[in-house]
Structure formats: C-alpha cells, structure tokens
Amino acid sequence: MRSSQDYRAPFALKIAAVLGLLFMHLPILLIFVYAFTTEDKTYQWPPPGFTLKWFEVTWNRPDVWEALRLSVKVSAISTVIALVLGTLCAAAVSRSKFFGRETISLLVILPIALPGIITGIALRSAFNIADIPFSVWTIVLGHATFCVVVVYNNAVARFRRSSASLIEASMDLGANGFQTFRYVVLPNIATALLAGGMLAFALSFDEVIVTTFTAGQQTTLPIWMLEELVRPRQRPVTNVVAMVVVLVTFLPILAAYYLTRDGDHVAGDGK
Amino acid sequence: MPNPHAIKPAGGGVFARLSDLFWRRPGVLLLTLLLPPVLWLGVIYIGSLVALLAQSFFSIDEFSGLIKYELTFKTYLELLRPANLDILVRTVSMAAMVTLAAAVIAFPIAYYAARYATGKWKVIFYLGVMLPLWSSYLVKVYAWKLILAKEGILNWIVEKLHLSWALDGILAMPVIGGNSLSVSYIGTFLVFLYVWLPFMILPMQASLERVPLSFLEASSDLGAKPAQTFWAVVFPLALPGMIAGSIFTFSLTLGDYIIPQIVGSSRLFIGQAVYSHQGTAGNIPLAAAFTVVPIIIMAFYLWFAKRKGAFDAI
Amino acid sequence: MISAVTFENVSQHFGSVKAVDQLNLQIDEGEFFAMLGPSGSGKTTCLRLIAGFQKPTAGKISIFGEAVQDVPPYRRNVNTVFQDYALFPHLTVAENVAYALKIKKVNKTTRQKESEKALEMVRLGGYGKRRPSELSGGQRQRVALARALINKPKVLLLDEPLGALDLKLREEMQGELKTLQQSLGITFVFVTHDQSEAFSMADRVAVFNEGKIAQLGTPEHIYHRPNDLFVASFVGSSNVLDRDQLNVIGVTGEAASLRPEAIQLNEGGDKNATVISKNFLGSSIKVVVEMDFGQLSALVDHARGDSIVVGDNVNVAWDKEALHVMSGTDA
C-alpha cells in the first residue's frame, strides 16, 4: 500500500487536478472561437458561422492602434524604471544584512499586496494635491511602482544562487566595484533581469485598475477593452483584440520561463 | 619575477575613487543602492498613501460639497451607516468565499504538480498555471462575460443537458440568485474565483514541494493511514503556502471594482464604492475611509501570515 | 629583510564575536606559510584581511612594508585561490585565467598567450575553450590557481585549497603546490584545518585558537614541542598527561604530551600495563593500554603489533625526551 501510494497518484486526485487545469484554460480558448464568429450583435453560442473579416476590420481601426501604441510606450518605460529600481534593491538586500532589510522587502511587495484601487486612488489624489496634470508619466509612475517587485524577486533569487565569492574573486583580480559589476555581476544576473523585465512588461501591459486613476483621458489598450466591456459597441473587434492580447502576453511568459529555468545553462552550455 | 610593488596606486577618475570609497565605507554603497528605490517607493508611493489616509480624517460639507480641512471622525461614522456597512460585509464575505473555494480547487492541482508530476507533466502543470496567471485580466473577465451571457455557452450546455430547471432553481434562491447568471452573485463569485485561482496555486505548490517525501514515508511508517498522514503532515506543511495564496485572493477580491461592475448585481462592493465616491461624488474623504478597511484587514492578514511563515512561500 | 605580511595588534570583531583578537604575526618573503586551526578559530578571517575582503576593526596590516588597512582588494598585489574556486561561470577557462589581464586592458593576443602559458603551468594546456562547469574538481582547482598566479602576485593566498578534493588527488596536489611555490618563489599563505596538509607543505605553521595564535613554528617543532594542551590535542592525537598523572610517574609539571608513536610496548621487562583495545589502521596499529595512572594510546608497527592480543600484560616504556612537559595549560 505504501509504495503504490507514494509513486502513483490516487485517481480522484488526478481527475481533480486535470479538471482544475481545464477550468483555467477553457474560458481563454473560448475567446479564440469568438474571434471568428459571424455574429456581431450578441454573444451567441454556438456561433452561427465563421469568418476572418473581423481581423481586417480591427487592423483598420486607428483607435485600437492608438491605444496599443500608448500601452507599449507606458510598459516599456515602466519596465526600464522597474529594472533599475528592482536591481538596486535586490543588490542591496542580498549584499548585506542591514537593519531594515525586512522593511525594504515589505516596501517592494506592498504595491501588489494592497488592492490596486488603493494605489490608484492614492496616486490620483496625490496628483491632485500636487497639481500634476495627467500624462504618459503619471501612468508610468503607477506602473513602475508595482512592477519593481517582479524584477526584485527574480534578481534576489539569482543573487542568492550565485556564489558570493565571485564578487570577491573579481576584486581580488584587480577589478574595482564598477568593473566587477560590468564584467561579473551583470552577466550573471542578465537572464534573471531579462525574465523579470518581461514579466514587468506583461504586468504593465495588462494593468487596468491603477491606470483608470492615473490616465485621465488617455486610453491604453486595457482601458479601451474596459470601455468595451462596460458598454459593448463593437463586439467582434473586442473579440479579436482579446485574442491578440492573449497571444501577445503568452510569448514573454514562455520566454521568461525558459530564461529562468535554463538560467545556468544559457551561459554554461558550450558543447 | 614578481611585480615590484605590493600596492597599486589609487586610480584616477570618478569611478575608481567612488569604488575606493564604497570599499572603505560599505554603508555608503548600501545607501547609494537603496536611495533611488526608497525615494520612489518610500517617498512617492508611501507618501501618496499617507496623504490619502490623512484625507479620511477630513469630511465633506453637505451643503457646498467641498472638503472641510478639519480633523474629524465624522467620515468614519458614515462608514457605519447600514448602506455602507452592507457594502463592507458583502465584500469581505465574497473575499472569504472566493479564498475558500480557491483553496479547495487549487489543492489537488498544487499537490499533484508538486508530488506526482515529473518531466513533461511538470512543465505542463507549471505553464498551465503560469499562463492563466499572466494572461490579461480583462480578457479573462471578458471570457466570462461570453460564458455567462444569456445566449452564451453555459446556458446552451445547461439546456442541452435538460438541466434548465436546476439552474432556474438556483437563480431563484434569495441573495445569491438573480435574473440570470451574469447579474447574480454566483456569476460574480465564479469570475472572481476564476481570475484569482492561479494566485492560490503557485504559493501552495511551492510550499508542498518543500515537504520531503521522507516525511510522508515516516508518517505511514509510524502507522498513519493516508487520510491521517494528510491531515497530520501534509496539510500543516501546506498551510503557509495556502496562507500566502490567500493573501492574494483575499486582497485582490477586496479591492476589485471591475468584476462586480461587469458581472453581478447592482449592489456595490468596496472597490465600486471607492470609485464612485472619489469620481462622480467627489467625496474623497469617504472614499479614503473606505480604503482604510481593506488596508486594516490586509495589515492584520499580513501580520498573521508572517507569523505563520507564509512569506517564504511567496 | 622586509617581511611579506605583518599583523600588528590586529583585531576583527563581528558584533560581540572576536574573530581575530589582538593578533601579531610576521610572514617572511618566499615562505610557504600555513594557518592551521579548527573552524571559527580566526584563520580564514586573517586570510581575508590580507586579501582585503574585510577591514580590520583595529590594528595595522602591512604587505611588503606598506600599510594596507585602507587599500581595497583590487589595489593589492595579492591574489586568492578560493575554497569554492569562485570561477566565473559565464566565462571560458581561458577567459577566467585572463580576467586580471583584461581588467588591466592587456590586448587580446597577449591575453590568450599568457592564459595558455598559465594553464600549461598547471598542466591544463588546451583546456582554455571549456567552461568551468565541464571540469572536474581537481581541474577547477588548477584553473583557480592559474587565474590567481597570472598577475605574478607578491603573495598568494589559498583558502582550504584542497578541501574539496578526494584523498588521492589531495596528496598529489600537495606535492604540486610545494613544487610550484619553490619554482615561483612567491610567498604562499594557506588556510587549512587539516594538520597533515599543513605539515606536509608548510615551512612554518601558525596554530590558531579563538582568534589568537596558540603556537607558531616549524611543523617539527609544533609536533614535538606543543606549547599547550590545545595545540597538543589539535595537532595529531597525542596522549596528554595532567599534573596528577605526571606525579605518579615522578615528573613535575602542569601537563605533558606524549606522542603515541614514541611509546614502546615490550614483551619482556616489568609488565606495567594491560592491553584494552587494538585497532588496525593500515600501515600501523593503534593499541590502547591501561596503566596505573590512566590510559595511553600507542602506535606500533606490524612487526610488534600483530602478536598483541587484547588482555595481554605488556611492558610500556618511552624515551625520557619523548615526554614533552608544557609550560602551562593556557599558555
């Protein structure tokens, strides 16, 4: 009894696990079907017919392109800021056991641990108080704040895995702090940073709750979608946009997974 | 022949000098590293939070609609009005239900992935959780709008199975029911559950993976039946992960204002109340007071989670 | 002559822990110097202080007469072979070895030539294109050695250099390190907790205990003339006799050490001891005997040991000078 219990999963467990996975994936797959439906007034199932024409319609929509452009811009800038801040934090925390490093970890986690609406409304009222007009930068300010944590987590994990004596070895061989960072630290954490950066980009690209408070009249892609969700006007275009968004976010996630999984082999496999 | 000098002269240039300084005073290096993130997160972010919370101690003048900048607990008293209290209770119970249901559904997935999945299946399970976790929040909500629509797939399946009577029965129930799934609490609950479920699985799996197989063997070796082993060994060891996951499911449900707006009845949740008070009503003090509730709940929650060692599982 | 490394009243405190406490030490140029001691005795901290990875809390450290307390590691002409080798995983073996030259902005062709030369010196010619992860432990150790020596440092520091290698490889490397040190004429300072390693390679050994040097001297001196009980028991498994036991055999003193191999077990003569155990150790045999003042361990060869049986009564004797009476228990 013991050995069979240890090496083979109970049937019920397996079923429950697989059903759980299906529950998570079927709704997303459904969107793929709807992107091709000929029905444009309701969410009718099963679709009365299939067509590709909505892709063309969507392609020719300037408002979608405009929203996409803003989203990419915001995500790119936020990612860069998050990379810098997250790496600095991770380096500080893993370098030394200083008083208050727990506080730093909490500070980094807080923006995602607290409900997004709080971050959003806090920033908005701060902008009001400080009389800052809404712009790309007000959106970036919010996004970078909660993106720091993903970069930080990835970088801290990599710092923890790499030997502390590498830095000492580099200094021992004549490299000062900056040269050590350039030639040893950076190459060793590069893949972790790339992964963290991709996740940060995905997080920012998708964010809507904070953005509604910090965007003013500007429309990012998620805000465009939110408007469609609240007041559906062009269901077929929304279906297509939704499907494209799913595909576009999957790529960085897959890439980030392979980067962190093979982190040690990417640099280490010369054969 | 060894080099003639044991010490190389100090380099010129800013970097060389800075580098020397960092070595002589590691504290300066630490400060330099920490300054930008602490300025950003500690001053801008925390500063905004504090400014917001401070406003909850002001109140709004009922006649002019302007904010009176005098310290008062009046706004907090307003929270206790039956209508507002309803909102708080509704949101917190929804968050609790979602968290419980997520834990129940997440456990088999996390347990299977942590204990039994190997090789290819391990990757499938990992990505199978990661992809829904990271795919667009709005797209996920949208998918459920499609599913729950009157003409949508769920009603179609129910009809094909001749189970419409059962669905009607459920919808006829007080409180949780409604005209259709997309305007009922059940609908809201399903969407919340769906959207936050991956946040429960990952930490749970992480903590289950840290349960050494030998613990289970030791337990059954000592004569425990599988069910006893589960409750005495596996469950307590999985608990930190469960608590870590519940931080997410609970906090995310507390603060969300989009899901109940799109799928659900017209009765408000905290997020919606905050949104409408700060927006159209312009009542920032009341909106701020509303946000204090999830902050306090989450502060307790985080404190409790920390004591249970849940942070290691995040 | 200027000494290679000098410690003057050096202390290193970590909070309330005195890792190194008021230490004085001189290491001569061209010397193979060992720092021996149990973990936590301060030997590794001393090595890190020489390298510059730590700044002393107090005191003065000089390298070839120049004070270095305020000199960062990258400006010290001292190189280190790390315990875990600390090879850069993202660089090839050749790039690892040439790292110091790259920092010095030496051009690429010279770098390649020099690194190949250094690899040949440690008998790894042709391994330059590999990654450290593709090498065995012993090979990594040699790469670390080549990397540390490429700059021709004034002092080479080795932190438990052979600790991660298996016994056979360790013995082989001991010989190689010694030869290398003699041919290069560089001062080697190495840290170890293994007394046989220290004794087989070093010209002089410092035995560390609780942040201080318990004894400093040649291996022979330390082995035969331990200063105190700590040294006597840490350096090999010596018999230690206390004042009362010494009284019984008519010697006055606080304590004394008696090396197991100095004890003779005679068949004839006064049967003053009983054999209570016998252990086969390979080349020799360890015999524990009970005497009127207590137990003694003896190491004997096969010619004598093979015939001994537990329970035998034997005559135990030793040369007078083999019994080393120590000045005090805490000296």
Tab-separated table of N, CA and C in Angstrom, chain B residues 215-288:
chain	number	residue	atom	x	y	z
B	215	PHE	N	9.046	12.609	4.930
B	215	PHE	CA	8.068	12.922	5.973
B	215	PHE	C	6.856	12.022	5.836
B	216	LEU	N	6.400	11.890	4.570
B	216	LEU	CA	5.210	11.088	4.331
B	216	LEU	C	5.498	9.627	4.638
B	217	GLU	N	6.691	9.175	4.209
B	217	GLU	CA	7.049	7.795	4.471
B	217	GLU	C	7.156	7.548	5.963
B	218	ALA	N	7.774	8.515	6.653
B	218	ALA	CA	7.918	8.377	8.101
B	218	ALA	C	6.543	8.249	8.731
B	219	SER	N	5.605	9.088	8.249
B	219	SER	CA	4.276	9.077	8.837
B	219	SER	C	3.573	7.740	8.604
B	220	SER	N	3.624	7.241	7.368
B	220	SER	CA	2.921	5.987	7.126
B	220	SER	C	3.696	4.829	7.762
B	221	ASP	N	4.991	5.015	7.903
B	221	ASP	CA	5.806	4.038	8.598
B	221	ASP	C	5.371	3.917	10.044
B	222	LEU	N	4.972	5.032	10.611
B	222	LEU	CA	4.549	5.039	12.008
B	222	LEU	C	3.104	4.587	12.158
B	223	GLY	N	2.520	4.140	11.054
B	223	GLY	CA	1.204	3.529	11.140
B	223	GLY	C	0.049	4.427	10.787
B	224	ALA	N	0.321	5.608	10.227
B	224	ALA	CA	-0.770	6.515	9.893
B	224	ALA	C	-1.424	6.076	8.587
B	225	LYS	N	-2.756	6.138	8.557
B	225	LYS	CA	-3.464	5.880	7.311
B	225	LYS	C	-3.272	7.101	6.407
B	226	PRO	N	-3.473	6.929	5.084
B	226	PRO	CA	-3.277	8.072	4.183
B	226	PRO	C	-4.023	9.322	4.631
B	227	ALA	N	-5.269	9.161	5.064
B	227	ALA	CA	-6.031	10.336	5.466
B	227	ALA	C	-5.400	10.985	6.694
B	228	GLN	N	-4.910	10.137	7.610
B	228	GLN	CA	-4.272	10.693	8.808
B	228	GLN	C	-2.988	11.423	8.435
B	229	THR	N	-2.225	10.806	7.525
B	229	THR	CA	-0.992	11.439	7.066
B	229	THR	C	-1.308	12.799	6.471
B	230	PHE	N	-2.386	12.844	5.680
B	230	PHE	CA	-2.745	14.086	5.035
B	230	PHE	C	-3.020	15.179	6.064
B	231	TRP	N	-3.889	14.890	7.021
B	231	TRP	CA	-4.287	15.928	7.965
B	231	TRP	C	-3.190	16.236	8.982
B	232	ALA	N	-2.358	15.226	9.286
B	232	ALA	CA	-1.362	15.451	10.328
B	232	ALA	C	-0.057	15.998	9.765
B	233	VAL	N	0.255	15.679	8.504
B	233	VAL	CA	1.568	16.059	7.972
B	233	VAL	C	1.453	17.002	6.779
B	234	VAL	N	0.728	16.571	5.742
B	234	VAL	CA	0.713	17.348	4.504
B	234	VAL	C	0.028	18.695	4.699
B	235	PHE	N	-1.156	18.644	5.312
B	235	PHE	CA	-1.935	19.866	5.437
B	235	PHE	C	-1.201	20.959	6.234
B	236	PRO	N	-0.677	20.623	7.429
B	236	PRO	CA	0.029	21.673	8.176
B	236	PRO	C	1.229	22.227	7.408
B	237	LEU	N	1.896	21.356	6.644
B	237	LEU	CA	3.068	21.841	5.915
B	237	LEU	C	2.662	22.673	4.698
B	238	ALA	N	1.455	22.415	4.175
B	238	ALA	CA	0.983	23.188	3.026
B	238	ALA	C	0.355	24.502	3.470
B	239	LEU	N	0.080	24.607	4.768
B	239	LEU	CA	-0.653	25.766	5.270
B	239	LEU	C	0.028	27.108	4.965
B	240	PRO	N	1.349	27.230	5.176
B	240	PRO	CA	1.965	28.529	4.854
B	240	PRO	C	1.705	28.943	3.404
B	241	GLY	N	1.799	27.987	2.485
B	241	GLY	CA	1.538	28.298	1.087
B	241	GLY	C	0.097	28.716	0.886
B	242	MET	N	-0.796	28.039	1.588
B	242	MET	CA	-2.210	28.366	1.463
B	242	MET	C	-2.459	29.786	1.969
B	243	ILE	N	-1.821	30.117	3.084
B	243	ILE	CA	-1.999	31.466	3.628
B	243	ILE	C	-1.400	32.497	2.681
B	244	ALA	N	-0.217	32.176	2.143
B	244	ALA	CA	0.399	33.109	1.198
B	244	ALA	C	-0.521	33.331	0.007
B	245	GLY	N	-1.095	32.242	-0.513
B	245	GLY	CA	-2.002	32.378	-1.648
B	245	GLY	C	-3.231	33.166	-1.278
B	246	SER	N	-3.713	32.955	-0.058
B	246	SER	CA	-4.938	33.641	0.336
B	246	SER	C	-4.704	35.135	0.482
B	247	ILE	N	-3.449	35.532	0.745
B	247	ILE	CA	-3.163	36.974	0.773
B	247	ILE	C	-3.597	37.580	-0.557
B	248	PHE	N	-3.225	36.908	-1.630
B	248	PHE	CA	-3.557	37.430	-2.962
B	248	PHE	C	-5.051	37.370	-3.225
B	249	THR	N	-5.638	36.171	-3.058
B	249	THR	CA	-7.048	36.041	-3.416
B	249	THR	C	-7.901	36.998	-2.584
B	250	PHE	N	-7.558	37.124	-1.306
B	250	PHE	CA	-8.353	37.966	-0.424
B	250	PHE	C	-8.189	39.436	-0.796
B	251	SER	N	-6.924	39.845	-0.900
B	251	SER	CA	-6.653	41.250	-1.166
B	251	SER	C	-7.178	41.668	-2.528
B	252	LEU	N	-6.989	40.812	-3.525
B	252	LEU	CA	-7.432	41.172	-4.872
B	252	LEU	C	-8.938	41.285	-4.941
B	253	THR	N	-9.643	40.390	-4.245
B	253	THR	CA	-11.101	40.468	-4.247
B	253	THR	C	-11.580	41.716	-3.514
B	254	LEU	N	-10.924	42.021	-2.393
B	254	LEU	CA	-11.332	43.196	-1.613
B	254	LEU	C	-11.277	44.468	-2.448
B	255	GLY	N	-10.270	44.587	-3.277
B	255	GLY	CA	-10.036	45.856	-3.938
B	255	GLY	C	-10.579	45.955	-5.343
B	256	ASP	N	-11.123	44.858	-5.854
B	256	ASP	CA	-11.533	44.886	-7.256
B	256	ASP	C	-12.846	45.636	-7.413
B	257	TYR	N	-12.912	46.483	-8.452
B	257	TYR	CA	-14.192	47.152	-8.703
B	257	TYR	C	-14.691	46.885	-10.114
B	258	ILE	N	-13.876	46.163	-10.899
B	258	ILE	CA	-14.254	45.959	-12.290
B	258	ILE	C	-15.138	44.730	-12.466
B	259	ILE	N	-14.770	43.635	-11.818
B	259	ILE	CA	-15.548	42.407	-11.974
B	259	ILE	C	-17.000	42.580	-11.526
B	260	PRO	N	-17.258	43.109	-10.307
B	260	PRO	CA	-18.672	43.258	-9.917
B	260	PRO	C	-19.424	44.249	-10.792
B	261	GLN	N	-18.677	45.144	-11.435
B	261	GLN	CA	-19.331	46.111	-12.304
B	261	GLN	C	-19.780	45.440	-13.601
B	262	ILE	N	-19.019	44.463	-14.044
B	262	ILE	CA	-19.311	43.840	-15.330
B	262	ILE	C	-20.185	42.605	-15.183
B	263	VAL	N	-19.889	41.806	-14.174
B	263	VAL	CA	-20.712	40.623	-13.919
B	263	VAL	C	-21.236	40.713	-12.494
B	264	GLY	N	-22.529	40.867	-12.325
B	264	GLY	CA	-23.074	40.913	-10.982
B	264	GLY	C	-24.267	41.824	-10.879
B	265	SER	N	-24.803	41.885	-9.655
B	265	SER	CA	-25.976	42.710	-9.438
B	265	SER	C	-25.535	44.152	-9.283
B	266	SER	N	-26.504	45.039	-9.084
B	266	SER	CA	-26.161	46.456	-9.000
B	266	SER	C	-25.685	46.829	-7.605
B	267	ARG	N	-25.720	45.883	-6.663
B	267	ARG	CA	-25.275	46.210	-5.312
B	267	ARG	C	-23.750	46.330	-5.274
B	268	LEU	N	-23.276	47.346	-4.552
B	268	LEU	CA	-21.867	47.728	-4.660
B	268	LEU	C	-20.923	46.881	-3.803
B	269	PHE	N	-19.675	46.816	-4.263
B	269	PHE	CA	-18.570	46.287	-3.467
B	269	PHE	C	-17.668	47.456	-3.069
B	270	ILE	N	-16.725	47.204	-2.138
B	270	ILE	CA	-15.888	48.298	-1.637
B	270	ILE	C	-15.238	49.074	-2.778
B	271	GLY	N	-14.644	48.321	-3.713
B	271	GLY	CA	-13.943	48.970	-4.814
B	271	GLY	C	-14.850	49.923	-5.576
B	272	GLN	N	-16.079	49.462	-5.847
B	272	GLN	CA	-17.007	50.316	-6.591
B	272	GLN	C	-17.387	51.556	-5.787
B	273	ALA	N	-17.572	51.334	-4.473
B	273	ALA	CA	-17.930	52.465	-3.622
B	273	ALA	C	-16.811	53.502	-3.641
B	274	VAL	N	-15.558	53.020	-3.484
B	274	VAL	CA	-14.422	53.941	-3.517
B	274	VAL	C	-14.409	54.691	-4.838
B	275	TYR	N	-14.598	53.948	-5.902
B	275	TYR	CA	-14.521	54.534	-7.232
B	275	TYR	C	-15.570	55.623	-7.411
B	276	SER	N	-16.804	55.314	-7.009
B	276	SER	CA	-17.861	56.302	-7.259
B	276	SER	C	-17.725	57.488	-6.310
B	277	HIS	N	-17.275	57.239	-5.076
B	277	HIS	CA	-17.147	58.366	-4.151
B	277	HIS	C	-16.054	59.329	-4.581
B	278	GLN	N	-14.936	58.782	-5.094
B	278	GLN	CA	-13.866	59.700	-5.477
B	278	GLN	C	-14.155	60.325	-6.832
B	279	GLY	N	-14.947	59.627	-7.655
B	279	GLY	CA	-15.175	60.123	-9.011
B	279	GLY	C	-16.342	61.090	-9.061
B	280	THR	N	-17.501	60.559	-9.392
B	280	THR	CA	-18.659	61.416	-9.623
B	280	THR	C	-19.046	62.209	-8.386
B	281	ALA	N	-19.015	61.556	-7.185
B	281	ALA	CA	-19.466	62.245	-5.992
B	281	ALA	C	-18.428	63.226	-5.482
B	282	GLY	N	-17.186	63.017	-5.818
B	282	GLY	CA	-16.132	63.916	-5.360
B	282	GLY	C	-15.923	63.883	-3.855
B	283	ASN	N	-16.355	62.811	-3.228
B	283	ASN	CA	-16.212	62.713	-1.778
B	283	ASN	C	-14.944	61.927	-1.434
B	284	ILE	N	-13.814	62.588	-1.604
B	284	ILE	CA	-12.538	61.912	-1.356
B	284	ILE	C	-12.436	61.407	0.084
B	285	PRO	N	-12.851	62.199	1.077
B	285	PRO	CA	-12.728	61.681	2.448
B	285	PRO	C	-13.428	60.340	2.638
B	286	LEU	N	-14.650	60.193	2.126
B	286	LEU	CA	-15.354	58.935	2.320
B	286	LEU	C	-14.683	57.814	1.527
B	287	ALA	N	-14.229	58.144	0.312
B	287	ALA	CA	-13.511	57.150	-0.483
B	287	ALA	C	-12.278	56.679	0.270
B	288	ALA	N	-11.543	57.629	0.870
B	288	ALA	CA	-10.339	57.289	1.618
B	288	ALA	C	-10.682	56.423	2.816
